[in-house]
Coordinates of C-alpha atoms in Angstrom, one line a residue:
M98 CA 5.2 -34.1 35.8
G99 CA 7.6 -36.2 33.7
E100 CA 9.7 -34.6 31.0
N101 CA 8.0 -36.7 28.2
M102 CA 4.5 -36.3 29.6
S103 CA 2.4 -33.9 27.5
T104 CA 1.1 -30.7 29.1
N105 CA -1.0 -29.9 26.0
L106 CA -4.6 -30.5 27.2
S107 CA -6.1 -29.8 23.8
K108 CA -3.9 -32.4 22.2
I109 CA -4.8 -35.0 24.8
K110 CA -8.5 -34.4 24.1
R111 CA -8.0 -34.4 20.4
D112 CA -6.1 -37.7 20.4
K113 CA -8.8 -39.3 22.5
M114 CA -11.4 -38.2 19.9
L115 CA -9.3 -39.4 17.0
E116 CA -8.9 -42.8 18.7
T117 CA -12.7 -43.0 19.2
I118 CA -13.3 -42.2 15.6
S119 CA -10.8 -44.8 14.4
K120 CA -12.6 -47.5 16.4
I121 CA -16.0 -46.4 15.0
K122 CA -14.6 -46.6 11.5
E123 CA -13.6 -50.2 12.0
N124 CA -17.3 -51.2 12.2
I125 CA -18.6 -48.9 9.5
E126 CA -19.1 -50.1 5.9
D127 CA -21.1 -47.2 4.4
D128 CA -18.9 -45.1 2.1
E129 CA -20.7 -41.9 2.8
T130 CA -20.4 -42.3 6.6
L131 CA -16.7 -43.2 6.3
K132 CA -16.1 -40.1 4.1
N133 CA -17.8 -37.9 6.7
L134 CA -15.7 -39.4 9.6
S135 CA -12.6 -38.8 7.6
L136 CA -13.6 -35.2 7.2
I137 CA -13.9 -34.9 11.0
E138 CA -10.4 -36.5 11.4
Y139 CA -9.0 -33.9 8.9
E140 CA -10.5 -31.0 10.9
L141 CA -9.1 -32.4 14.1
T142 CA -5.6 -32.8 12.7
K143 CA -5.4 -29.4 10.9
K144 CA -3.0 -26.7 12.1
K145 CA -3.9 -25.7 15.6
Y146 CA -2.3 -22.3 15.9
G147 CA -3.1 -19.2 13.9
L148 CA -6.2 -17.5 12.5
V149 CA -9.4 -19.6 12.4
W150 CA -12.6 -18.6 10.7
E151 CA -15.7 -20.0 9.0
E152 CA -14.8 -20.1 5.3
H153 CA -17.3 -18.7 2.9
E154 CA -17.7 -19.1 -0.9
E155 CA -18.1 -16.1 -3.1
R156 CA -20.4 -15.7 -6.1
V157 CA -17.4 -15.5 -8.4
D158 CA -16.1 -18.9 -7.1
E159 CA -19.4 -20.4 -8.0
E160 CA -19.4 -18.8 -11.4
L161 CA -15.9 -20.2 -12.2
K162 CA -17.2 -23.7 -11.9
T163 CA -19.2 -23.3 -15.1
Q164 CA -17.4 -20.4 -16.8
I165 CA -13.8 -19.4 -17.7
P166 CA -12.7 -15.9 -16.8
T167 CA -11.5 -13.6 -19.7
F168 CA -11.0 -9.9 -20.5
E169 CA -12.7 -7.8 -23.1
E170 CA -10.9 -4.7 -24.3
V171 CA -12.9 -1.4 -24.5
K172 CA -10.9 0.0 -27.4
E173 CA -12.6 3.4 -27.4
K174 CA -11.2 4.1 -23.9
D175 CA -7.6 3.8 -25.1
I176 CA -5.4 6.8 -24.0
I177 CA -2.2 7.1 -26.0
S178 CA 0.3 9.9 -25.7
N179 CA 3.3 8.0 -26.9
E180 CA 2.9 5.0 -29.3
N181 CA 6.4 3.7 -28.4
D182 CA 5.7 3.6 -24.7
K183 CA 4.3 0.6 -22.8
F184 CA 0.7 0.7 -21.5
N185 CA -0.9 0.9 -18.1
F186 CA -4.1 -1.1 -17.5
L187 CA -7.4 -0.4 -15.8
L188 CA -9.4 -3.6 -15.2
E189 CA -13.1 -3.2 -14.5
G190 CA -14.9 -6.0 -12.7
D191 CA -14.6 -8.3 -9.7
N192 CA -11.0 -8.1 -8.6
L193 CA -10.8 -11.8 -7.8
H194 CA -11.7 -12.5 -11.4
S195 CA -9.0 -10.1 -12.6
L196 CA -6.5 -11.6 -10.2
Y197 CA -7.1 -15.1 -11.5
L198 CA -6.1 -13.8 -15.0
L199 CA -3.2 -11.8 -13.7
E200 CA -1.8 -15.0 -12.2
K201 CA -1.4 -16.2 -15.8
T202 CA 0.3 -13.1 -17.1
H203 CA 2.1 -11.7 -14.1
K204 CA 3.1 -14.5 -11.8
N205 CA 6.3 -13.4 -9.9
K206 CA 6.4 -10.2 -12.0
I207 CA 4.7 -7.5 -9.8
D208 CA 7.3 -5.3 -8.0
F209 CA 5.0 -3.4 -5.7
I210 CA 1.4 -3.9 -4.5
Y211 CA -0.7 -1.3 -2.6
I212 CA -4.2 -2.0 -1.6
D213 CA -6.8 -0.1 0.5
P214 CA -9.4 -2.8 1.0
P215 CA -12.8 -2.3 2.7
Y216 CA -12.4 -1.9 6.4
N217 CA -15.5 -3.9 7.4
T218 CA -16.8 -1.2 9.7
G219 CA -20.4 -2.4 9.3
N220 CA -21.3 1.0 7.8
K221 CA -21.9 -0.1 4.2
D222 CA -18.3 -0.2 3.2
F223 CA -17.9 -4.0 2.6
I224 CA -20.0 -5.8 0.0
Y225 CA -19.9 -9.6 0.0
N226 CA -21.8 -11.5 -2.7
D227 CA -23.7 -8.3 -3.6
E228 CA -24.9 -7.6 -0.1
Y229 CA -23.6 -5.0 2.4
I230 CA -22.2 -6.6 5.6
S231 CA -23.6 -5.0 8.7
N232 CA -22.4 -5.0 12.3
D233 CA -25.1 -7.5 13.4
D234 CA -23.9 -10.2 10.9
G235 CA -22.5 -12.9 13.1
Y236 CA -20.1 -14.0 10.3
R237 CA -18.9 -10.6 9.2
H238 CA -15.3 -11.2 10.2
S239 CA -15.3 -14.7 8.7
K240 CA -16.8 -13.3 5.4
W241 CA -14.2 -10.5 5.3
L242 CA -11.3 -13.0 6.0
S243 CA -12.5 -15.4 3.3
F244 CA -12.7 -12.5 0.9
M245 CA -9.2 -11.2 1.8
N246 CA -7.7 -14.7 2.0
N247 CA -8.6 -15.5 -1.6
R248 CA -7.1 -12.3 -2.9
L249 CA -4.0 -12.1 -0.8
R250 CA -3.0 -15.7 -1.7
I251 CA -3.0 -14.7 -5.4
A252 CA -1.2 -11.4 -4.5
Y253 CA 1.6 -13.5 -3.0
E254 CA 2.0 -15.5 -6.2
L255 CA 2.1 -12.3 -8.3
L256 CA 4.8 -10.6 -6.3
A257 CA 8.4 -10.8 -7.5
E258 CA 10.9 -12.4 -5.2
N259 CA 12.0 -8.9 -4.1
G260 CA 8.5 -7.5 -4.1
L261 CA 6.6 -5.7 -1.3
I262 CA 3.0 -5.2 -0.4
F263 CA 1.6 -2.3 1.5
I264 CA -2.0 -2.6 3.0
S265 CA -4.1 0.1 4.5
I266 CA -6.4 -0.9 7.3
D267 CA -8.0 0.4 10.5
D268 CA -8.8 -1.1 14.0
N269 CA -11.8 -3.1 12.8
E270 CA -9.7 -5.8 11.1
Q271 CA -6.1 -4.9 11.7
A272 CA -5.4 -7.7 14.2
Q273 CA -7.1 -10.3 12.0
L274 CA -5.3 -9.0 8.9
K275 CA -1.9 -9.3 10.6
L276 CA -2.5 -12.9 11.4
L277 CA -3.8 -13.7 7.9
C278 CA -0.7 -12.0 6.3
D279 CA 1.6 -13.9 8.7
E280 CA 0.1 -17.1 7.4
I281 CA 0.3 -16.1 3.7
F282 CA 3.5 -14.2 3.6
G283 CA 5.2 -15.6 6.7
D284 CA 5.6 -13.6 10.0
N285 CA 9.3 -13.4 9.3
N286 CA 8.5 -11.3 6.2
C287 CA 6.5 -8.7 8.2
I288 CA 8.5 -5.5 7.8
G289 CA 6.3 -3.2 9.8
I290 CA 2.8 -2.3 11.1
L291 CA 2.9 1.5 10.7
P292 CA 0.4 3.8 12.4
T293 CA -0.4 6.2 9.6
I294 CA -1.7 9.6 10.8
M295 CA -4.7 10.7 8.7
N296 CA -6.2 13.2 11.0
L297 CA -3.8 14.8 13.6
K298 CA -6.7 16.7 15.2
G299 CA -8.5 13.4 15.8
N300 CA -12.0 12.2 15.0
Q301 CA -14.1 13.9 17.7
D302 CA -17.1 11.7 16.9
Q303 CA -15.3 8.5 17.9
F304 CA -16.1 7.0 21.3
G305 CA -13.4 7.0 23.9
F306 CA -10.4 8.3 22.0
A307 CA -10.2 10.8 19.2
G308 CA -8.9 8.6 16.4
T309 CA -5.9 10.1 14.6
H310 CA -4.6 7.1 12.6
E311 CA -5.0 4.0 10.5
Y312 CA -2.4 1.3 9.9
T313 CA -0.2 0.3 7.0
L314 CA 0.9 -3.3 7.1
V315 CA 4.1 -3.9 5.1
Y316 CA 5.2 -7.4 4.0
A317 CA 7.9 -8.7 1.8
K318 CA 7.6 -11.8 -0.3
N319 CA 11.2 -12.6 0.7
I320 CA 12.7 -10.2 3.2
S321 CA 16.2 -11.4 2.4
K322 CA 15.9 -10.2 -1.2
C323 CA 14.0 -6.9 -0.8
Q324 CA 15.4 -3.4 -0.2
L325 CA 13.5 -0.4 1.0
G326 CA 13.9 3.0 -0.5
Q327 CA 14.7 6.1 1.6
F328 CA 13.6 9.7 1.5
E329 CA 15.7 12.3 -0.1
I330 CA 16.5 15.0 2.5
D331 CA 19.2 17.6 3.2
D332 CA 21.0 16.6 6.3
D333 CA 22.9 19.9 6.4
E334 CA 19.6 21.9 6.6
I335 CA 18.4 19.7 9.5
E336 CA 21.7 20.3 11.4
K337 CA 21.4 24.1 10.8
E338 CA 17.8 24.2 12.2
W339 CA 18.1 21.6 15.0
L340 CA 20.6 20.8 17.7
I341 CA 20.7 17.5 19.6
D342 CA 21.1 16.5 23.2
D343 CA 20.6 13.3 25.2
F344 CA 16.9 13.7 24.9
G345 CA 16.7 14.2 21.2
Y346 CA 16.5 17.2 18.8
Y347 CA 15.8 20.8 20.0
K348 CA 16.3 24.4 19.1
K349 CA 16.3 27.7 21.0
G350 CA 12.7 28.6 21.9
A351 CA 11.0 31.3 23.9
N352 CA 12.9 33.4 26.5
L353 CA 11.8 32.2 29.9
K354 CA 11.5 35.8 31.2
S355 CA 7.9 37.0 30.8
T356 CA 7.0 39.9 28.6
G357 CA 3.8 41.8 28.1
V358 CA 1.4 43.6 30.5
N359 CA 1.3 40.7 33.0
A360 CA 5.1 40.3 33.1
P361 CA 6.0 42.7 36.0
R362 CA 6.8 41.2 39.4
E363 CA 3.8 42.8 41.1
K364 CA 1.4 41.1 38.6
R365 CA 2.7 37.6 39.3
P366 CA 4.8 37.8 42.5
N367 CA 4.9 34.0 42.8
L368 CA 6.9 33.8 39.6
Y369 CA 9.6 36.1 40.8
F370 CA 12.4 34.0 42.3
P371 CA 16.1 33.5 41.9
I372 CA 17.8 30.7 39.9
Y373 CA 21.3 30.0 41.0
V374 CA 24.0 29.5 38.3
L375 CA 27.6 28.4 38.8
D376 CA 29.8 31.5 38.9
E377 CA 32.0 30.2 36.0
T378 CA 29.2 30.5 33.5
P379 CA 30.8 32.2 30.4
C380 CA 29.4 35.5 29.2
G381 CA 29.6 37.4 25.9
M382 CA 29.5 34.4 23.6
K383 CA 28.6 35.3 20.0
D384 CA 26.7 32.1 19.3
E385 CA 23.4 32.7 21.2
N386 CA 22.3 29.1 20.5
Q387 CA 25.3 27.7 22.4
E388 CA 24.2 25.5 25.3
Y389 CA 26.3 25.7 28.4
R390 CA 26.4 22.5 30.2
L391 CA 26.9 24.2 33.6
E392 CA 25.1 23.6 36.8
W393 CA 22.1 25.6 37.9
S394 CA 19.9 25.2 40.9
L395 CA 16.7 26.5 42.4
E396 CA 18.2 26.5 45.9
P397 CA 21.2 28.5 47.1
K398 CA 24.5 26.7 46.6
K399 CA 28.1 27.6 47.4
G400 CA 29.8 29.0 44.3
F401 CA 26.5 29.8 42.6
S402 CA 25.1 33.3 41.9
P403 CA 21.4 34.2 41.8
I404 CA 19.8 35.2 38.5
Y405 CA 16.5 37.1 38.7
P406 CA 14.0 37.8 35.8
I407 CA 15.1 41.5 35.4
T408 CA 14.7 43.3 32.1
N409 CA 16.2 46.8 31.6
G410 CA 16.5 47.1 35.3
K411 CA 12.8 46.2 36.0
E412 CA 11.8 43.3 38.1
M413 CA 9.7 41.0 35.9
S414 CA 8.6 37.3 36.3
W415 CA 9.5 33.9 34.9
R416 CA 7.2 32.2 32.5
W417 CA 7.6 28.9 34.4
S418 CA 6.9 28.1 38.1
K419 CA 9.6 26.6 40.3
N420 CA 8.0 23.2 39.9
K421 CA 8.1 23.5 36.1
F422 CA 11.7 24.5 36.1
K423 CA 12.4 21.5 38.3
N424 CA 10.4 19.0 36.3
E425 CA 11.6 20.2 32.9
A426 CA 15.3 21.0 33.7
Y427 CA 16.2 19.1 30.5
N428 CA 14.3 21.6 28.5
V429 CA 16.3 24.7 29.6
I430 CA 19.1 26.4 27.6
I431 CA 21.5 28.8 29.5
T432 CA 22.9 31.4 27.2
S433 CA 24.6 34.8 27.3
D434 CA 23.4 37.5 25.0
G435 CA 26.1 39.9 26.0
K436 CA 23.7 42.5 27.3
E437 CA 21.6 41.0 30.1
G438 CA 24.3 38.5 31.1
I439 CA 22.9 35.0 31.7
S440 CA 19.5 34.2 30.1
F441 CA 17.3 31.2 30.2
Y442 CA 15.5 29.9 27.2
K443 CA 13.1 27.0 26.6
K444 CA 14.3 24.1 24.4
Q445 CA 11.8 23.8 21.7
R446 CA 11.3 20.1 20.9
P447 CA 10.1 19.0 17.5
S448 CA 6.4 18.0 17.1
I449 CA 5.5 14.7 15.5
G450 CA 7.0 14.4 12.0
D451 CA 9.0 17.7 12.3
I452 CA 12.4 15.9 11.9
P453 CA 12.6 14.1 8.6
T454 CA 14.9 11.2 8.2
K455 CA 16.2 9.3 5.2
K456 CA 15.1 6.0 6.7
P457 CA 11.3 5.8 6.9
K458 CA 10.0 6.0 10.5
S459 CA 7.8 3.3 12.2
F460 CA 4.9 5.8 12.0
F461 CA 3.8 7.8 9.0
Y462 CA 3.0 11.5 9.4
K463 CA 3.1 14.5 7.1
P464 CA 0.5 17.2 6.9
E465 CA 0.0 16.1 3.3
Y466 CA -1.2 12.7 4.5
S467 CA -4.4 14.3 5.9
S468 CA -7.6 12.5 4.7
G469 CA -8.9 16.0 4.0
N470 CA -6.1 16.5 1.5
G471 CA -7.2 13.4 -0.3
T472 CA -10.7 14.8 -0.6
N473 CA -9.4 18.2 -1.8
Q474 CA -7.5 16.4 -4.6
I475 CA -10.7 14.7 -5.8
V476 CA -12.6 18.0 -5.7
R477 CA -9.9 19.7 -7.8
I478 CA -10.3 17.1 -10.5
F479 CA -14.1 16.6 -10.5
G480 CA -15.4 19.9 -9.0
N481 CA -17.1 18.1 -6.1
K482 CA -16.7 15.2 -3.6
V483 CA -17.5 12.2 -5.8
F484 CA -15.7 9.6 -3.6
N485 CA -15.6 9.1 0.1
N486 CA -12.3 8.9 2.0
P487 CA -9.8 8.8 -0.9
K488 CA -6.1 8.3 0.1
P489 CA -3.9 11.4 -0.4
V490 CA -1.6 11.3 -3.4
E491 CA 1.5 12.2 -1.3
L492 CA 1.0 9.2 1.0
L493 CA 0.9 6.8 -2.0
K494 CA 4.0 8.5 -3.5
D495 CA 5.9 8.0 -0.3
F496 CA 4.8 4.3 -0.2
I497 CA 6.0 3.8 -3.7
R498 CA 9.3 5.7 -3.1
I499 CA 10.0 3.3 -0.2
G500 CA 8.5 0.1 -1.6
L501 CA 9.7 0.3 -5.3
R502 CA 13.3 1.3 -5.8
N503 CA 13.1 0.3 -9.5
K504 CA 11.9 3.3 -11.4
D505 CA 10.5 1.1 -14.2
G506 CA 8.8 -1.5 -12.0
I507 CA 5.2 -2.6 -12.1
V508 CA 2.7 -1.4 -9.4
L509 CA -0.6 -3.3 -8.8
D510 CA -3.6 -2.0 -6.9
F511 CA -6.6 -4.4 -6.9
F512 CA -8.8 -2.2 -4.7
A513 CA -8.2 0.9 -6.9
G514 CA -11.2 3.0 -5.8
S515 CA -10.9 6.5 -7.1
G516 CA -7.4 5.8 -8.7
T517 CA -5.1 7.6 -6.3
T518 CA -2.4 4.9 -7.0
A519 CA -2.5 5.7 -10.7
Q520 CA -2.1 9.5 -10.1
A521 CA 0.8 8.8 -7.7
V522 CA 2.6 6.6 -10.3
L523 CA 2.1 9.1 -13.1
E524 CA 3.2 12.1 -11.0
L525 CA 6.3 10.3 -9.7
N526 CA 7.3 9.4 -13.2
K527 CA 7.0 13.0 -14.3
E528 CA 9.1 14.2 -11.3
D529 CA 12.0 11.7 -11.7
N530 CA 11.7 10.6 -15.4
G531 CA 10.6 7.1 -14.2
K532 CA 9.0 4.4 -16.3
R533 CA 6.8 2.8 -13.7
K534 CA 3.7 1.1 -14.9
F535 CA 0.4 0.4 -13.0
I536 CA -2.3 -2.2 -13.2
L537 CA -5.5 -1.1 -11.4
C538 CA -8.5 -3.3 -10.6
T539 CA -11.9 -2.1 -9.4
N540 CA -15.5 -2.9 -9.8
N541 CA -18.0 -0.6 -11.5
E542 CA -20.5 -0.2 -8.7
N543 CA -22.3 3.1 -9.2
N544 CA -20.2 3.5 -12.4
I545 CA -17.1 4.2 -10.2
C546 CA -14.6 2.6 -12.7
E547 CA -15.9 4.5 -15.7
N548 CA -16.9 7.8 -14.2
I549 CA -14.2 8.2 -11.5
T550 CA -11.2 5.9 -11.8
Y551 CA -10.9 6.1 -15.5
Q552 CA -11.7 9.8 -15.7
R553 CA -9.2 10.6 -13.0
I554 CA -6.4 8.8 -14.9
K555 CA -7.5 10.5 -18.1
T556 CA -7.3 13.9 -16.4
I557 CA -3.8 13.3 -15.1
I558 CA -2.5 12.1 -18.5
T559 CA -4.3 14.7 -20.7
G560 CA -4.2 17.6 -18.3
K561 CA -7.9 18.2 -19.0
T562 CA -10.9 17.6 -16.7
K563 CA -14.1 15.9 -17.9
D564 CA -15.5 19.4 -18.6
D565 CA -12.4 20.2 -20.7
I566 CA -11.0 22.6 -18.1
S567 CA -7.3 22.8 -17.8
F568 CA -6.0 20.9 -14.8
S569 CA -2.3 20.6 -15.6
D570 CA 0.1 20.3 -18.5
G571 CA -0.5 16.5 -18.5
T572 CA 2.0 13.7 -18.6
I573 CA 3.2 11.2 -21.2
S574 CA 1.6 7.9 -20.6
N575 CA -0.7 5.3 -22.2
L576 CA -3.7 3.4 -20.9
K577 CA -5.9 0.4 -21.9
Y578 CA -9.3 -0.4 -20.4
Y579 CA -10.5 -4.0 -19.9
K580 CA -13.8 -5.4 -18.6
T581 CA -14.0 -8.8 -17.1
A582 CA -16.0 -11.4 -19.0
Y583 CA -16.7 -15.1 -19.1
V584 CA -16.5 -17.9 -21.7
P585 CA -19.0 -20.8 -20.9
R586 CA -17.1 -23.9 -19.7
L587 CA -19.4 -26.0 -21.9
N588 CA -19.4 -29.8 -21.9
T589 CA -18.6 -30.0 -25.6
E590 CA -15.8 -30.5 -28.1
E591 CA -12.4 -29.2 -27.0
E592 CA -12.1 -27.2 -30.3
N593 CA -15.2 -25.2 -29.5
I594 CA -13.8 -24.1 -26.1
Q595 CA -10.4 -23.4 -27.7
E596 CA -11.9 -21.3 -30.5
N597 CA -13.7 -19.1 -27.9
L598 CA -10.7 -18.7 -25.7
L599 CA -8.3 -17.8 -28.5
V600 CA -10.4 -14.7 -29.2
N601 CA -9.3 -13.4 -25.8
I602 CA -5.6 -14.4 -26.0
K603 CA -4.8 -11.1 -27.7
N604 CA -5.9 -9.2 -24.5
L605 CA -3.6 -11.3 -22.3
I606 CA -0.7 -10.8 -24.6
Q607 CA -1.3 -7.0 -24.4
L608 CA -1.6 -7.2 -20.6
E609 CA 1.5 -9.3 -20.0
N610 CA 3.7 -7.2 -22.3
G611 CA 2.2 -3.7 -21.9
I612 CA 1.6 -3.4 -25.6
S613 CA -1.1 -2.6 -28.1
I614 CA -1.6 -5.1 -30.9
D615 CA -2.5 -3.1 -34.0
D616 CA -2.2 -6.0 -36.5
K617 CA 0.4 -4.0 -38.3
R618 CA 3.5 -3.3 -36.2
I619 CA 2.4 -6.0 -33.8
K620 CA 0.5 -9.1 -35.0
V621 CA -1.0 -12.2 -33.6
I622 CA -1.2 -15.4 -35.8
L623 CA -2.9 -18.5 -34.5
S624 CA -2.8 -20.9 -37.5
E625 CA -0.3 -22.2 -40.1
D626 CA -2.5 -21.0 -42.9
E627 CA -2.3 -17.5 -41.6
I628 CA 1.5 -17.6 -41.1
D629 CA 1.9 -18.9 -44.7
K630 CA -0.1 -16.0 -46.1
F631 CA 1.7 -13.5 -43.9
S632 CA 5.2 -14.7 -44.8
E633 CA 4.4 -14.1 -48.5
N634 CA 3.0 -10.6 -48.1
T635 CA 5.9 -8.2 -48.6
E636 CA 4.0 -5.1 -47.5
Q637 CA 2.9 -6.6 -44.2
I638 CA 6.3 -8.0 -43.6
K639 CA 7.8 -4.5 -43.9
E640 CA 5.4 -3.0 -41.4
C641 CA 5.7 -5.7 -38.8
E642 CA 8.0 -5.5 -35.8
K643 CA 6.7 -8.1 -33.4
L644 CA 4.9 -11.4 -34.1
Y645 CA 3.1 -13.5 -31.6
I646 CA 2.3 -17.1 -32.8
S647 CA 0.5 -20.1 -31.4
S648 CA 2.7 -22.8 -29.9
D649 CA 1.0 -25.2 -32.5
I650 CA 2.7 -23.4 -35.4
L651 CA 6.0 -24.8 -36.7
L652 CA 7.9 -22.3 -38.7
T653 CA 9.7 -23.3 -41.8
A654 CA 13.4 -22.5 -42.3
K655 CA 12.4 -20.1 -45.0
Q656 CA 10.0 -18.3 -42.7
V657 CA 12.6 -18.1 -39.9
K658 CA 15.0 -16.4 -42.4
I659 CA 12.4 -14.0 -43.7
F660 CA 11.5 -12.8 -40.2
K661 CA 15.2 -12.5 -39.2
D662 CA 16.1 -10.6 -42.3
N663 CA 13.3 -8.1 -41.7
N664 CA 14.1 -7.7 -37.9
I665 CA 10.8 -9.2 -36.8
E666 CA 10.8 -10.5 -33.3
V667 CA 8.9 -13.8 -33.0
F668 CA 7.3 -14.8 -29.7
I669 CA 5.5 -18.0 -28.8
I670 CA 2.1 -17.4 -27.1
P671 CA 2.3 -19.1 -23.7
E672 CA 0.1 -22.3 -23.4
Y673 CA -0.5 -21.4 -19.7
Y674 CA -2.9 -18.7 -20.7
F675 CA -5.8 -21.2 -20.9
D676 CA -4.1 -24.5 -21.0
E677 CA -5.6 -25.8 -17.8
E678 CA -9.1 -24.7 -18.9
I679 CA -8.8 -26.5 -22.2
K680 CA -7.5 -29.6 -20.6
G681 CA -10.3 -29.5 -18.1
V682 CA -13.0 -29.9 -20.7
Q683 CA -14.7 -33.3 -20.2

């Protein structure tokens, strides 16, 4: 076939179809038919490699056509342990609604995102448009991908240039999620797909293989600008405990001479045989862990002497058969204990996760990562199992240690569930005097946000459970609680929409800046009449530290001087909070 001749059969077929449609269009005058033919052309010319699915529209997308998303503050749920510290935020409602608003306040500002989305197992774990998606739904993967696509595209916009996102998932959607993330973040920004051991024993109810792990997908917004953290470990302690050879780490294990009632030769005669060792093997060494790289053989050789399993003059047996000695020669240590002469020991190899390293491994395992540990942590706080399959706190701490080197960065979790991410952030801050802040989003299905997520955060901060039982000595931190709401996108005068939206601007200012507007130390002023009255009120001026004003307000030279002389910081409220919505009013 000629060099310039296409071998892409799909393209050949597609080009023929496009040519046919083009000819049909030449004889069509009906606008609606032409529009539909153009749509077919568009579908035929779209990107042809990557993830393809049937796109679905969510209820919240439909609602946004006639309503503008806002937040309402639930003031009575404020938790304040240090008035001078910034606030964390818990956002109750559809997380897509919350993400649309966060895109106004936190675009390119989030340092680290962790999410544990629904796994779409078909077992009532994924709700789409208020309905559980079951295994027999022919569009279940498409619905899940539409759902995730909407959220991950905003997550990409929220991440700082050096930001990272960690996503937990299992086999049901891992492959699809990888392709979706490759499309959104770029496959060159994929840092790892980490098997994460949640149940080392394995799920015995699972068909085929006993499932031990999930996955954690790790992506950077820009891999050239991000840095991963490392674990703090004591290299000296590792070197004391473990030696290393060509096959990896090991330490001296069991003596390969048998002990016990079945050890005598007559009990296991087939395990009594000589092992031949080179005569120059040194004896009497003080370091019993010393490995002698000298030859040994199971067959007689010139210059080699036989060593039998003899203890205190009694003929015993080896623990291993000849075949095992032969097959695991790399797992044998030859030592001298100064009494029995030459002895053979097993090289004990580390189990999974036994050897810690500063650099994170490509799989995640610690006993603390057990899913049962996550459940136990919930039970400690609430007295019973109020949430299924919560992630363990230690797992989230390690994710944050790796993904967020900045100890005063912002952590976002928009599938917050029981609030493990919040507990991990708060406990890490307490351990290393960090100033990390979190933003959590979750719905309130079955009152989860109010009764579980919020209460868990409150317990960690105050050190008291819901029943006023002591849980810990608490931690210094602040929290604000928002609920998602809507302002009708009415076909009316611009001023009416603007008036409704300005009521909610205070909440966005608080969210973006991590503050609490008390109308004393921190004030919001939206009109020139208000600013004129305020600038003449000596008592209010003395109390005020920060002032947020509408971009429509033009300060006089006198007012600028008053605010400067009284050390009042003046900030202009960003027009982008609701600028597009106001302009969109017809």
